[in-house]
JSON list of C-alpha atoms in Angstrom, two decimals:
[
{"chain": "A", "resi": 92, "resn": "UNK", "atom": "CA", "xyz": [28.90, 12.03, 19.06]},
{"chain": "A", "resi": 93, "resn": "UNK", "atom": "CA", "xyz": [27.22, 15.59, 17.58]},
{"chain": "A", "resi": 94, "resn": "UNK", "atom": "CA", "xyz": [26.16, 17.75, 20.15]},
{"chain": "A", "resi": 95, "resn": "UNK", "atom": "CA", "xyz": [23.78, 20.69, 19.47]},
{"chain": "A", "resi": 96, "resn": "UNK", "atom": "CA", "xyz": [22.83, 23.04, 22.39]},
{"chain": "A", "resi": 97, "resn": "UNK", "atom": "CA", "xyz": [20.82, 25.79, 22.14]},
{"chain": "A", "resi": 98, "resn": "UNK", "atom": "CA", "xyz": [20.22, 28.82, 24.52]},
{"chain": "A", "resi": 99, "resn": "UNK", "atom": "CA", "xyz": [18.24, 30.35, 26.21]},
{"chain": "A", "resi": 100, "resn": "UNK", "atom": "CA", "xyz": [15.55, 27.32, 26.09]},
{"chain": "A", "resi": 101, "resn": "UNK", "atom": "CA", "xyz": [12.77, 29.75, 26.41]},
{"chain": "A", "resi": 102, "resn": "UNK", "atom": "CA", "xyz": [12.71, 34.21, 25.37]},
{"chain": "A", "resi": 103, "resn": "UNK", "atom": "CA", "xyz": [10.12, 36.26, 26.43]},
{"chain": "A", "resi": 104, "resn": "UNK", "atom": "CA", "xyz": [10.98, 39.48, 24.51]},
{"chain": "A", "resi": 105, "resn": "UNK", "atom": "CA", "xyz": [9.05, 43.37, 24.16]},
{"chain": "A", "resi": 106, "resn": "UNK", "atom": "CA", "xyz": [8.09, 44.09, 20.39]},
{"chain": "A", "resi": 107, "resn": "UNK", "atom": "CA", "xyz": [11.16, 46.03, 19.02]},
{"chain": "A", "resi": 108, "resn": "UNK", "atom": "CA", "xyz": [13.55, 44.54, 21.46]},
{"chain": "A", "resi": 109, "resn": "UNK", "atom": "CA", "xyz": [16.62, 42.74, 19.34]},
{"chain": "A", "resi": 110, "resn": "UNK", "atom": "CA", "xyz": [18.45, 39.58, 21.09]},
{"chain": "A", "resi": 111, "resn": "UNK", "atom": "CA", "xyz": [19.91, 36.95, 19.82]},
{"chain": "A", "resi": 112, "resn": "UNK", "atom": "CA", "xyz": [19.61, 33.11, 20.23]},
{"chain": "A", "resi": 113, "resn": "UNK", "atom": "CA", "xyz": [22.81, 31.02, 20.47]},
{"chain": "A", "resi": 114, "resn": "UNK", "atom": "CA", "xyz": [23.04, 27.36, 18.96]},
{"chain": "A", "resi": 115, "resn": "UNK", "atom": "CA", "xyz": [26.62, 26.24, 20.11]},
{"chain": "A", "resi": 116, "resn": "UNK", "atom": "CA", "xyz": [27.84, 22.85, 18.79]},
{"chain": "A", "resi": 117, "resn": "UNK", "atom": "CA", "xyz": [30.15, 20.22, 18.46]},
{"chain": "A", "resi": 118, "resn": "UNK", "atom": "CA", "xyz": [30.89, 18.02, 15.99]},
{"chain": "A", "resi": 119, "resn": "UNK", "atom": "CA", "xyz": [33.20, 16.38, 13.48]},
{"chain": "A", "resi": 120, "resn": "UNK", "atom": "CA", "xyz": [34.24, 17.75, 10.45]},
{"chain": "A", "resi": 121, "resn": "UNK", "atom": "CA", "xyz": [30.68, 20.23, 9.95]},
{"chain": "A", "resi": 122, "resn": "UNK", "atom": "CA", "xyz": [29.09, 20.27, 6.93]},
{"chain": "A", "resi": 123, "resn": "UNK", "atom": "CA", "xyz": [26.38, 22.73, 7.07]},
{"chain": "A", "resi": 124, "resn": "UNK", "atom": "CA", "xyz": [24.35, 23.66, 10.10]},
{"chain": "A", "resi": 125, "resn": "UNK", "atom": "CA", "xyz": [20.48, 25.22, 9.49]},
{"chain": "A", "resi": 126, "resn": "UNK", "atom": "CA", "xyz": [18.19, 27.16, 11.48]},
{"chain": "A", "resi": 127, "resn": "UNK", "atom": "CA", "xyz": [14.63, 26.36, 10.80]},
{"chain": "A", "resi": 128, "resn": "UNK", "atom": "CA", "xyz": [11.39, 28.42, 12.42]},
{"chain": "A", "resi": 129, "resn": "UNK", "atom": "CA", "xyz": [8.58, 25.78, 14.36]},
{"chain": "A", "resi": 130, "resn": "UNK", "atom": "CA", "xyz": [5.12, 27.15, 14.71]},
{"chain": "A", "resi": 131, "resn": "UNK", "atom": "CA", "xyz": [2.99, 25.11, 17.37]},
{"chain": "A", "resi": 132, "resn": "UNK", "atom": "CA", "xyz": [1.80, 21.71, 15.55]},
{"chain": "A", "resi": 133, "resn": "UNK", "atom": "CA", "xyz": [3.38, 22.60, 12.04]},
{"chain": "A", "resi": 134, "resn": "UNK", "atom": "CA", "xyz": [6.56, 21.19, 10.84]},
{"chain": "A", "resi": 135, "resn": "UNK", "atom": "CA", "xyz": [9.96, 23.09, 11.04]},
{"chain": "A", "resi": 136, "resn": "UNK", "atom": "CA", "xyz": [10.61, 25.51, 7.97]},
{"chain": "A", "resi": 137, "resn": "UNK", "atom": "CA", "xyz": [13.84, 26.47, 6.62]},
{"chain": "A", "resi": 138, "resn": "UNK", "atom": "CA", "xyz": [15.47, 29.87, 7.42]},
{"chain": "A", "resi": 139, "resn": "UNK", "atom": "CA", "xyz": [19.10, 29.52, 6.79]},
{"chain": "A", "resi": 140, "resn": "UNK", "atom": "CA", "xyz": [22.10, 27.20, 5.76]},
{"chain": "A", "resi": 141, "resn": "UNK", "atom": "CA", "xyz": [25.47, 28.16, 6.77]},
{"chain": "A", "resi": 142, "resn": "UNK", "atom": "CA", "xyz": [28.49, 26.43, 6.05]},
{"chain": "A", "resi": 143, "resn": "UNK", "atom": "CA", "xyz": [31.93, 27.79, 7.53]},
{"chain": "A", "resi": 144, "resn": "UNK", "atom": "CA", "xyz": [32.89, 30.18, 10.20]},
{"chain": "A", "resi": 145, "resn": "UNK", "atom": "CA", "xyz": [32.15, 33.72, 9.36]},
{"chain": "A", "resi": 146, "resn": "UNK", "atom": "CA", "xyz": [29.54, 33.02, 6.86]},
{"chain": "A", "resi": 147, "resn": "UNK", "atom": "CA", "xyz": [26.28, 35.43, 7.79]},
{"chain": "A", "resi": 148, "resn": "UNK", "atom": "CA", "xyz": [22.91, 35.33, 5.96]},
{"chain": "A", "resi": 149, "resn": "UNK", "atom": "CA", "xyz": [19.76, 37.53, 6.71]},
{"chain": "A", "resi": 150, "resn": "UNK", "atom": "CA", "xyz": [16.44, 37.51, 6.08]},
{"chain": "A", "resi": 151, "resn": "UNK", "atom": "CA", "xyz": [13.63, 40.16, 6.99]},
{"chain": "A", "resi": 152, "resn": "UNK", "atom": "CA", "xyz": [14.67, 40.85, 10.66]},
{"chain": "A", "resi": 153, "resn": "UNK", "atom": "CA", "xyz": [16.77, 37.54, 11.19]},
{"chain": "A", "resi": 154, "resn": "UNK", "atom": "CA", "xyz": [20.60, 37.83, 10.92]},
{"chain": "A", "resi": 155, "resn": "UNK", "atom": "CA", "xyz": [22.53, 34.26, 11.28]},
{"chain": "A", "resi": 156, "resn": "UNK", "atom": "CA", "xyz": [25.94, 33.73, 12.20]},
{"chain": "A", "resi": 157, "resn": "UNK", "atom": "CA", "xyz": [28.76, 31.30, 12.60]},
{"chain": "A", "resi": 158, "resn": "UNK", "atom": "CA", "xyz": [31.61, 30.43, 14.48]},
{"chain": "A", "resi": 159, "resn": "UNK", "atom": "CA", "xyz": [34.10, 27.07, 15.28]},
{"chain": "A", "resi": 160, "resn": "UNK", "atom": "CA", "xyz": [32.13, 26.77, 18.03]},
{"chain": "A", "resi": 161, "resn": "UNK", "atom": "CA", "xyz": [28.70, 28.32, 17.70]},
{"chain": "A", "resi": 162, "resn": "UNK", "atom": "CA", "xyz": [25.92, 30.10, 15.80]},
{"chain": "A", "resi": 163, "resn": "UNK", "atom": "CA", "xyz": [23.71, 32.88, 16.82]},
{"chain": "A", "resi": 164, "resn": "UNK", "atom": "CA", "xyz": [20.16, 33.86, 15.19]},
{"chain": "A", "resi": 165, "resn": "UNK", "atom": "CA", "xyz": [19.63, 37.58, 15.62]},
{"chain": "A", "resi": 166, "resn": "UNK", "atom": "CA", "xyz": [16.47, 39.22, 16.26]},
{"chain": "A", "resi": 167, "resn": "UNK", "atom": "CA", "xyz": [15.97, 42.76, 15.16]},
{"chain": "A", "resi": 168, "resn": "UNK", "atom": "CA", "xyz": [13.25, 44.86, 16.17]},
{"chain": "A", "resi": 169, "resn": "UNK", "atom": "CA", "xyz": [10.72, 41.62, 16.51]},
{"chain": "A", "resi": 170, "resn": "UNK", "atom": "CA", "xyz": [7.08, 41.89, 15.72]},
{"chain": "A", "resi": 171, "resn": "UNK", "atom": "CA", "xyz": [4.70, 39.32, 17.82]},
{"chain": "A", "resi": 172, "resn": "UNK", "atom": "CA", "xyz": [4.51, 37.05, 14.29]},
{"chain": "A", "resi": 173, "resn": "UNK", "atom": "CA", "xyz": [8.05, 36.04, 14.92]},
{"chain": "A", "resi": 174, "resn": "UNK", "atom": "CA", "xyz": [7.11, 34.32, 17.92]},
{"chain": "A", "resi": 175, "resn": "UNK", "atom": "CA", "xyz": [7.36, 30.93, 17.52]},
{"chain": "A", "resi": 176, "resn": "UNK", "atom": "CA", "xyz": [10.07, 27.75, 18.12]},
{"chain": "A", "resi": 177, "resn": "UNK", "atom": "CA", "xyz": [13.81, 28.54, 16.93]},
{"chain": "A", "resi": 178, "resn": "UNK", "atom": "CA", "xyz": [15.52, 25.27, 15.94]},
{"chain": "A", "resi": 179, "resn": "UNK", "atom": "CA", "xyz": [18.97, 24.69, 15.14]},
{"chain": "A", "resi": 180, "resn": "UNK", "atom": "CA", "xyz": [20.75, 21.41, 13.41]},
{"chain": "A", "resi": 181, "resn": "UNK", "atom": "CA", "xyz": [24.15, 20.48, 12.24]},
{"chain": "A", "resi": 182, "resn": "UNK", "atom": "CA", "xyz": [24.93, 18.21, 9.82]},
{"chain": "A", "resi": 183, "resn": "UNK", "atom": "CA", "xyz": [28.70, 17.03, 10.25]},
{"chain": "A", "resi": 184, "resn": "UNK", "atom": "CA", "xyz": [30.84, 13.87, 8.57]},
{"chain": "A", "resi": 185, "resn": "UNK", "atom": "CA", "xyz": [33.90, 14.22, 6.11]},
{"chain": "A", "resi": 186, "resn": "UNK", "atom": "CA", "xyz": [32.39, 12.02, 3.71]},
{"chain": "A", "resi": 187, "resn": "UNK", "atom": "CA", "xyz": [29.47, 9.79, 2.46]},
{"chain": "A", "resi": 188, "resn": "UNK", "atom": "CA", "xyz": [26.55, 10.73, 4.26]},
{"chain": "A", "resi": 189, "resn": "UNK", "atom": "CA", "xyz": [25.65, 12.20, 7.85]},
{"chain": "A", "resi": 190, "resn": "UNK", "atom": "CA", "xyz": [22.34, 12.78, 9.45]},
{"chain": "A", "resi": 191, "resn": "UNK", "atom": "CA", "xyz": [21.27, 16.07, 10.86]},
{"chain": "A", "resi": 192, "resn": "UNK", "atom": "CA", "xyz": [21.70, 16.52, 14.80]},
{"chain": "A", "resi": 193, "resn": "UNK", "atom": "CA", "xyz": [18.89, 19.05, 15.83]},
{"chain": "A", "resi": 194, "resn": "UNK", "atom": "CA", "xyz": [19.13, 21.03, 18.82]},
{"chain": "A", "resi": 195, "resn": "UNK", "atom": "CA", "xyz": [15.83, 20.97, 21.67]},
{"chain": "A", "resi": 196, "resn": "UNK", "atom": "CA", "xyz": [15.24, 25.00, 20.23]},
{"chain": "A", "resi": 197, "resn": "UNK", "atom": "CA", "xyz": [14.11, 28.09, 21.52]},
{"chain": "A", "resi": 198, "resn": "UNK", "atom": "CA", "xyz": [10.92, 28.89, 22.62]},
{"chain": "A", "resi": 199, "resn": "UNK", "atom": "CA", "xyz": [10.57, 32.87, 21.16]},
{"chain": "A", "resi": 200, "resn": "UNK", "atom": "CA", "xyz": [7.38, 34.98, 22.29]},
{"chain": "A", "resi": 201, "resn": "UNK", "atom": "CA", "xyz": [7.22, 38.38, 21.43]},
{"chain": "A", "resi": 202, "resn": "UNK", "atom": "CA", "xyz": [4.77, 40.43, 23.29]},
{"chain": "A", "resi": 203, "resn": "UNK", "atom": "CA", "xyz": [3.22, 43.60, 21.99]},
{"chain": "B", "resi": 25, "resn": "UNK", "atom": "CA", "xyz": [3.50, 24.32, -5.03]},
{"chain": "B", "resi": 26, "resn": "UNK", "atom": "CA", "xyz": [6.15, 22.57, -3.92]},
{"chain": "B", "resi": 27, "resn": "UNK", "atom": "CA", "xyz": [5.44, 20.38, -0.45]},
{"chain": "B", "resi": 28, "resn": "UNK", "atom": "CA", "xyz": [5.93, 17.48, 1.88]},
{"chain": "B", "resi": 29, "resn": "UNK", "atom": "CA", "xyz": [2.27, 15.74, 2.27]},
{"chain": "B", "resi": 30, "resn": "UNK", "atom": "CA", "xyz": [1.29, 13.61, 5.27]},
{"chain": "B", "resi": 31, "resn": "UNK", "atom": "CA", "xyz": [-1.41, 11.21, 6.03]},
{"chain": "B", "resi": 32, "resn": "UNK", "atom": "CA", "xyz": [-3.23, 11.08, 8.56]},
{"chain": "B", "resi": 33, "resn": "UNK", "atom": "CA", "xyz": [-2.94, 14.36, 10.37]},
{"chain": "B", "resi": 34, "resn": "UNK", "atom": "CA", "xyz": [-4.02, 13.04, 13.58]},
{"chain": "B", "resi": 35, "resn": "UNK", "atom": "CA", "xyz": [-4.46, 9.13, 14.30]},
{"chain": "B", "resi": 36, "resn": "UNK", "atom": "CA", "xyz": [-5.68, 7.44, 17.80]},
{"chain": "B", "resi": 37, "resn": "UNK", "atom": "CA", "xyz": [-5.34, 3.78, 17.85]},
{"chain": "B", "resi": 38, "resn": "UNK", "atom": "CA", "xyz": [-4.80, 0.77, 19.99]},
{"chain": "B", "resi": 39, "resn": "UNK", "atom": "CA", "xyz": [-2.24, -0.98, 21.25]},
{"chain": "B", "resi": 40, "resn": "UNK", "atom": "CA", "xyz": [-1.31, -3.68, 18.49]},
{"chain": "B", "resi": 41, "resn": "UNK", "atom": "CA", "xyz": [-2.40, -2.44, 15.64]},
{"chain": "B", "resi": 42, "resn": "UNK", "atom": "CA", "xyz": [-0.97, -2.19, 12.48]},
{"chain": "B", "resi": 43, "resn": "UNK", "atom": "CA", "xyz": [-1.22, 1.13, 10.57]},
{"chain": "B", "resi": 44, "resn": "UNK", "atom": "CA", "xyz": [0.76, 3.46, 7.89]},
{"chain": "B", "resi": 45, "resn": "UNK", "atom": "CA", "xyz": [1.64, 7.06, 7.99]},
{"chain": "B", "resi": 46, "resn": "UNK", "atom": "CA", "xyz": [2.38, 8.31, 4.36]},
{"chain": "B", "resi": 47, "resn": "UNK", "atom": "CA", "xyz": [4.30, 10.83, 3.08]},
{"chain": "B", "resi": 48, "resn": "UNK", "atom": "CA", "xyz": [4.73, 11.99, -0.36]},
{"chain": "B", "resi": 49, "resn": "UNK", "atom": "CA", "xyz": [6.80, 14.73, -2.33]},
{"chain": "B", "resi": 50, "resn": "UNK", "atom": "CA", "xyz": [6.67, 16.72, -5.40]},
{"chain": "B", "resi": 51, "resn": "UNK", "atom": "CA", "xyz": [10.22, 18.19, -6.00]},
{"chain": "B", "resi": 52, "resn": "UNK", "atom": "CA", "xyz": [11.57, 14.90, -7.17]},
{"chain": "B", "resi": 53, "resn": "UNK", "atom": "CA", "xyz": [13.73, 15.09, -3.89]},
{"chain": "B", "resi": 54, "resn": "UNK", "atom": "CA", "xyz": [16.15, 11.75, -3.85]},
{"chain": "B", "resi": 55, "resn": "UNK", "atom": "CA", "xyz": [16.44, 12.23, 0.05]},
{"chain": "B", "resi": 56, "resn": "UNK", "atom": "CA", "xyz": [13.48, 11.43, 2.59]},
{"chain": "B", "resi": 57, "resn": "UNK", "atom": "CA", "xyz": [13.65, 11.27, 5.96]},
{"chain": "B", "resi": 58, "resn": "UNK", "atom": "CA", "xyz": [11.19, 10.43, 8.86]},
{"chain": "B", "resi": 59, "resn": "UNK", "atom": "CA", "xyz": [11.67, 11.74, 12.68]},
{"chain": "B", "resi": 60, "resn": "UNK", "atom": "CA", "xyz": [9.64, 11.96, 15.76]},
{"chain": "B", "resi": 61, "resn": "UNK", "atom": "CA", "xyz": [9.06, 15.13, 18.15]},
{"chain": "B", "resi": 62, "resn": "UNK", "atom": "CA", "xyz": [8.57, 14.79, 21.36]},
{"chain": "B", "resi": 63, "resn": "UNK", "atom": "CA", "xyz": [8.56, 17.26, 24.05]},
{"chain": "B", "resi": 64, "resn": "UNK", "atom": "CA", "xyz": [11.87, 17.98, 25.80]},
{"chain": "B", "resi": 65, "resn": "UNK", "atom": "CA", "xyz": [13.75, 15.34, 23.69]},
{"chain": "B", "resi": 66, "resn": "UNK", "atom": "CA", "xyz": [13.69, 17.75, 20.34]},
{"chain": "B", "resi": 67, "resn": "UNK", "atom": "CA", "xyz": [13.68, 15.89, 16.81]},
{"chain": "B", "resi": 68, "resn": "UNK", "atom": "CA", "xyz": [15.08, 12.63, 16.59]},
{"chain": "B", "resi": 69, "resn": "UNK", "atom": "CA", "xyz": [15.43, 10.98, 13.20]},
{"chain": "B", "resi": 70, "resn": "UNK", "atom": "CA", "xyz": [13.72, 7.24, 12.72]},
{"chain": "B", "resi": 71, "resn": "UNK", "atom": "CA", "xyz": [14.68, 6.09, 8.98]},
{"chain": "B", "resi": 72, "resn": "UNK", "atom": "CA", "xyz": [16.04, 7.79, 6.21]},
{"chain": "B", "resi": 73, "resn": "UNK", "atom": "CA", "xyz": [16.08, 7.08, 2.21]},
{"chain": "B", "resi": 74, "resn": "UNK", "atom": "CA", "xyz": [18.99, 8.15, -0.16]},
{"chain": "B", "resi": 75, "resn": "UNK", "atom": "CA", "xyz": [17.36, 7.04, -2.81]},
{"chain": "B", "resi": 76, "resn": "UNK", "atom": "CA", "xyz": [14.62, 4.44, -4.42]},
{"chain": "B", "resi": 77, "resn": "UNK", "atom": "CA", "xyz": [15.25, 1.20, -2.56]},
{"chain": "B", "resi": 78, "resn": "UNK", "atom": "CA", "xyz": [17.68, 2.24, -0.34]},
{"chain": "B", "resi": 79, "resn": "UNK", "atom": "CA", "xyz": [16.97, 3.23, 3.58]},
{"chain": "B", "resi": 80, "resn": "UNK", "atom": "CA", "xyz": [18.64, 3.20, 6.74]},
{"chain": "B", "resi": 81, "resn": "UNK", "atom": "CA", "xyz": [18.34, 3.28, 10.57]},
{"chain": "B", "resi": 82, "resn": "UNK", "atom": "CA", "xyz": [18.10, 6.72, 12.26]},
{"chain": "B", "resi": 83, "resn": "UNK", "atom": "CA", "xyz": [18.85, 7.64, 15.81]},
{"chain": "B", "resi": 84, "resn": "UNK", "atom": "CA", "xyz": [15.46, 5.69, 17.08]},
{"chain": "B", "resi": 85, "resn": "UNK", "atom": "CA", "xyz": [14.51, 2.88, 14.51]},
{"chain": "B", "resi": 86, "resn": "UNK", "atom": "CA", "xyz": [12.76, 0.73, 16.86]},
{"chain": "B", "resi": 87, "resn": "UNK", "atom": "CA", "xyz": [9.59, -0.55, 16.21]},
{"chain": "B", "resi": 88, "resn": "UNK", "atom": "CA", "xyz": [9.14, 1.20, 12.72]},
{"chain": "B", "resi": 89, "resn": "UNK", "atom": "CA", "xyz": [9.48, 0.28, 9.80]},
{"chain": "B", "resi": 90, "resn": "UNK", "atom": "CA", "xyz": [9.61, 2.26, 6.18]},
{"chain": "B", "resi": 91, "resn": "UNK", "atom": "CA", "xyz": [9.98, 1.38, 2.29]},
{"chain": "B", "resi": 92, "resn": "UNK", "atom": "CA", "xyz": [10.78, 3.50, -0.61]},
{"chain": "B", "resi": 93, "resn": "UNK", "atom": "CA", "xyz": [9.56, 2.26, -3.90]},
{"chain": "B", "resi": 94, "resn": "UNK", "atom": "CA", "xyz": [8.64, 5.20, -5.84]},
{"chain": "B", "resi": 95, "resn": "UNK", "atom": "CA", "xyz": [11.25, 8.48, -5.43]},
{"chain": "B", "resi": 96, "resn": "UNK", "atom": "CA", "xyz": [8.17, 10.10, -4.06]},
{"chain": "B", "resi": 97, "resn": "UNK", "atom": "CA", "xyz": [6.86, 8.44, -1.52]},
{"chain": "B", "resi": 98, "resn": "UNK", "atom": "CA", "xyz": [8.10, 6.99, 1.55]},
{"chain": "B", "resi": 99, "resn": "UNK", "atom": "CA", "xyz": [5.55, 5.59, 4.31]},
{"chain": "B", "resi": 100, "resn": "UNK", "atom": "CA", "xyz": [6.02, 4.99, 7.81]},
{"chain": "B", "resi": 101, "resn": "UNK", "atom": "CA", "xyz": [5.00, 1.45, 8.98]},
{"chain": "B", "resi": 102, "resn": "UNK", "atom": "CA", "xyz": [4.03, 1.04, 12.55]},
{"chain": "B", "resi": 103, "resn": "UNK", "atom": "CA", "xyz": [3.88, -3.14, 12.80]},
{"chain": "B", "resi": 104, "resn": "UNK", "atom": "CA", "xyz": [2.66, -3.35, 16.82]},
{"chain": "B", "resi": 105, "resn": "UNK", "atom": "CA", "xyz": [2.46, 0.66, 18.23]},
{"chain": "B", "resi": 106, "resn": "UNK", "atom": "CA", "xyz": [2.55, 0.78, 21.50]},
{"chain": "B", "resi": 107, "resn": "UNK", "atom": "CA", "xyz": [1.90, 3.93, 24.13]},
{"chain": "B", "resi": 108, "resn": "UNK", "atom": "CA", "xyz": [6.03, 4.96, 23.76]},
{"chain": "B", "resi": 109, "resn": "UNK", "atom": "CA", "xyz": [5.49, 5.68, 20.11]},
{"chain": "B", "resi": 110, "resn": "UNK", "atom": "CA", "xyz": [2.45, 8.46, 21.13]},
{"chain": "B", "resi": 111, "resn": "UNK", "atom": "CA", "xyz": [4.72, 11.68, 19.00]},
{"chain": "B", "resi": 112, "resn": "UNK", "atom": "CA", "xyz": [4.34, 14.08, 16.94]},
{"chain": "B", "resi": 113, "resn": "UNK", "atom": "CA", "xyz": [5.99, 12.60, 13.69]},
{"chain": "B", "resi": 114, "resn": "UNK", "atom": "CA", "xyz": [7.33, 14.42, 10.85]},
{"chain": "B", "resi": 115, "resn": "UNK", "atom": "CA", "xyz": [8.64, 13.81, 7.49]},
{"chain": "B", "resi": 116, "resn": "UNK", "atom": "CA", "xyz": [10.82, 15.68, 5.48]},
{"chain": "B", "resi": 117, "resn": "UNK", "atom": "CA", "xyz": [12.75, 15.67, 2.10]},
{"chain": "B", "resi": 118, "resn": "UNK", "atom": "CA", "xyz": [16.11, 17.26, 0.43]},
{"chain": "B", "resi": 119, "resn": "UNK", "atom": "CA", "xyz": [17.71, 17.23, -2.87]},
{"chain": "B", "resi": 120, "resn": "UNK", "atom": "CA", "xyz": [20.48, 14.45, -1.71]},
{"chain": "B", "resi": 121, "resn": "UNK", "atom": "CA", "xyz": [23.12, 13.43, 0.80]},
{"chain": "B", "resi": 122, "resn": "UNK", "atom": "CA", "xyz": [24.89, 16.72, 0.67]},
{"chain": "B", "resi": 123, "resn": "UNK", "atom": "CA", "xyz": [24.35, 19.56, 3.27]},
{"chain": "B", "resi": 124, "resn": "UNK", "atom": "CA", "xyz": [20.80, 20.38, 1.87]},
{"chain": "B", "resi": 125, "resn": "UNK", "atom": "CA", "xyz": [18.05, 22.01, 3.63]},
{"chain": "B", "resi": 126, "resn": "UNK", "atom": "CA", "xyz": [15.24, 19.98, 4.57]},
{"chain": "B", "resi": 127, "resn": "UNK", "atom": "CA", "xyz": [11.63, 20.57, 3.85]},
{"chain": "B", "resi": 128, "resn": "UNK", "atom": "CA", "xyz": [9.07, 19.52, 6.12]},
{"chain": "B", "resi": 129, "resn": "UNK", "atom": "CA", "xyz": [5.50, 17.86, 5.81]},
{"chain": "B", "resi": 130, "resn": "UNK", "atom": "CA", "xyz": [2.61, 19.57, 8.05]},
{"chain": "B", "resi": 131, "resn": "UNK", "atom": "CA", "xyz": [3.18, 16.57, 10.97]},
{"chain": "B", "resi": 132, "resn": "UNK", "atom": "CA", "xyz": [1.17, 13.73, 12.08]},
{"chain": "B", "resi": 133, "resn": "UNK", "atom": "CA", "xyz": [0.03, 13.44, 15.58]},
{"chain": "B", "resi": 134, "resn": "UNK", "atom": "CA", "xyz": [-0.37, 9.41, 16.65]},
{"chain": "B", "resi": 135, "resn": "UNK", "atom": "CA", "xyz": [-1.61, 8.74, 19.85]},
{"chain": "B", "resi": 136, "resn": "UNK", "atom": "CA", "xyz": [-1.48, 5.09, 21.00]},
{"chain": "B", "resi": 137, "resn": "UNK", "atom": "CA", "xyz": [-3.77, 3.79, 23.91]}
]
């Protein structure tokens, strides 16, 4: 069975202070794994699609990474907008098709 | 503009009683998908669509039901709600079965008393 897990559940960060969130995962066979951004009450919205280890992509002051075994979302210098839900899913499966195993996110607040 | 519609936003209902969530997209996506959010359990899918006519069980397909007749639209059908099914439901499209992103509607909040 796909396993997401993501970390720290919840990150109370200063404006300007860079972390990073880590979506670690296992699975068989992956065939892309996403990090979306969750405002409260909206629906998820795409950031990034990565598909095999040591693939980055970046966007504004997001930076996301992969590994075998894991994926982080780094944080550069946040502003208070970027506070919202982090969610991570993989979507794994050699063939036909697979559904998307989302990870329970990470709760971002960025304080100015 | 491209987007995922839902309808209603927000619904409160009774136990028992039939109603429809619908969703609808405009970037003739073949792929539509319906999940369920509820707090500490993340996103868990309900039904999915591959294409016109053809849908499938997600991780939690009980007690829902969906159709896809037109490419564009794909409805959630809730035959007897009960309290369990009180979520934050989304629905979401993609350009196929491959490792596409998804694209999210704006959510619809049930509750069921």
């Amino acid at each position: 069975e796909d396993q997401v897990t993501q970390s720290p559940e919840a990150l109370r960060l200063q404006e300007g202070e860079s972390s990073s969130l880590n979506c670690s995962y296992t699975v068989s066979g992956l065939r892309g794994l996403f990090w979306y951004r969750q405002d409260p009450g909206k629906g998820p919205e795409f950031l990034f699609t990565l598909y095999s280890a040591g693939e980055e992509k970046e966007k504004e002051r997001l930076k996301a990474t992969l590994t075998k075994k894991e994926s982080f979302l780094h944080i550069t210098a946040p502003k208070p907008e970027d506070s919202a839900t982090y969610l991570c899913a993989v979507q794994a499966g050699s063939s036909g098709y697979s559904t998307l195993t989302f990870g329970k996110g990470t709760m971002l607040l960025v304080s100015p | 503009e491209a987007q995922v519609t839902q309808n209603p936003r927000y619904l409160i209902t009774v136990t028992g009683k039939k109603l429809t969530v619908t969703c609808s997209q405009n970037m003739n996506h073949e792929y539509m998908s319906w999940y369920r959010q509820d707090p500490g359990l993340g996103l868990r899918q309900i039904y999915y669509s591959m294409n016109v006519e053809v849908t499938d069980k997600g991780d939690v397909p009980e007690g829902y039901k969906v159709s896809r007749k037109e490419k564009r639209n794909f409805p959630l059908i809730l035959e007897s709600p009960s309290p369990n099914q009180t979520s934050l439901y989304f629905c979401a499209s993609s350009l196929g079965r491959g490792a596409y992103e998804q694209y999210f509607g704006p959510g619809t909040r049930l509750t069921v008393t």
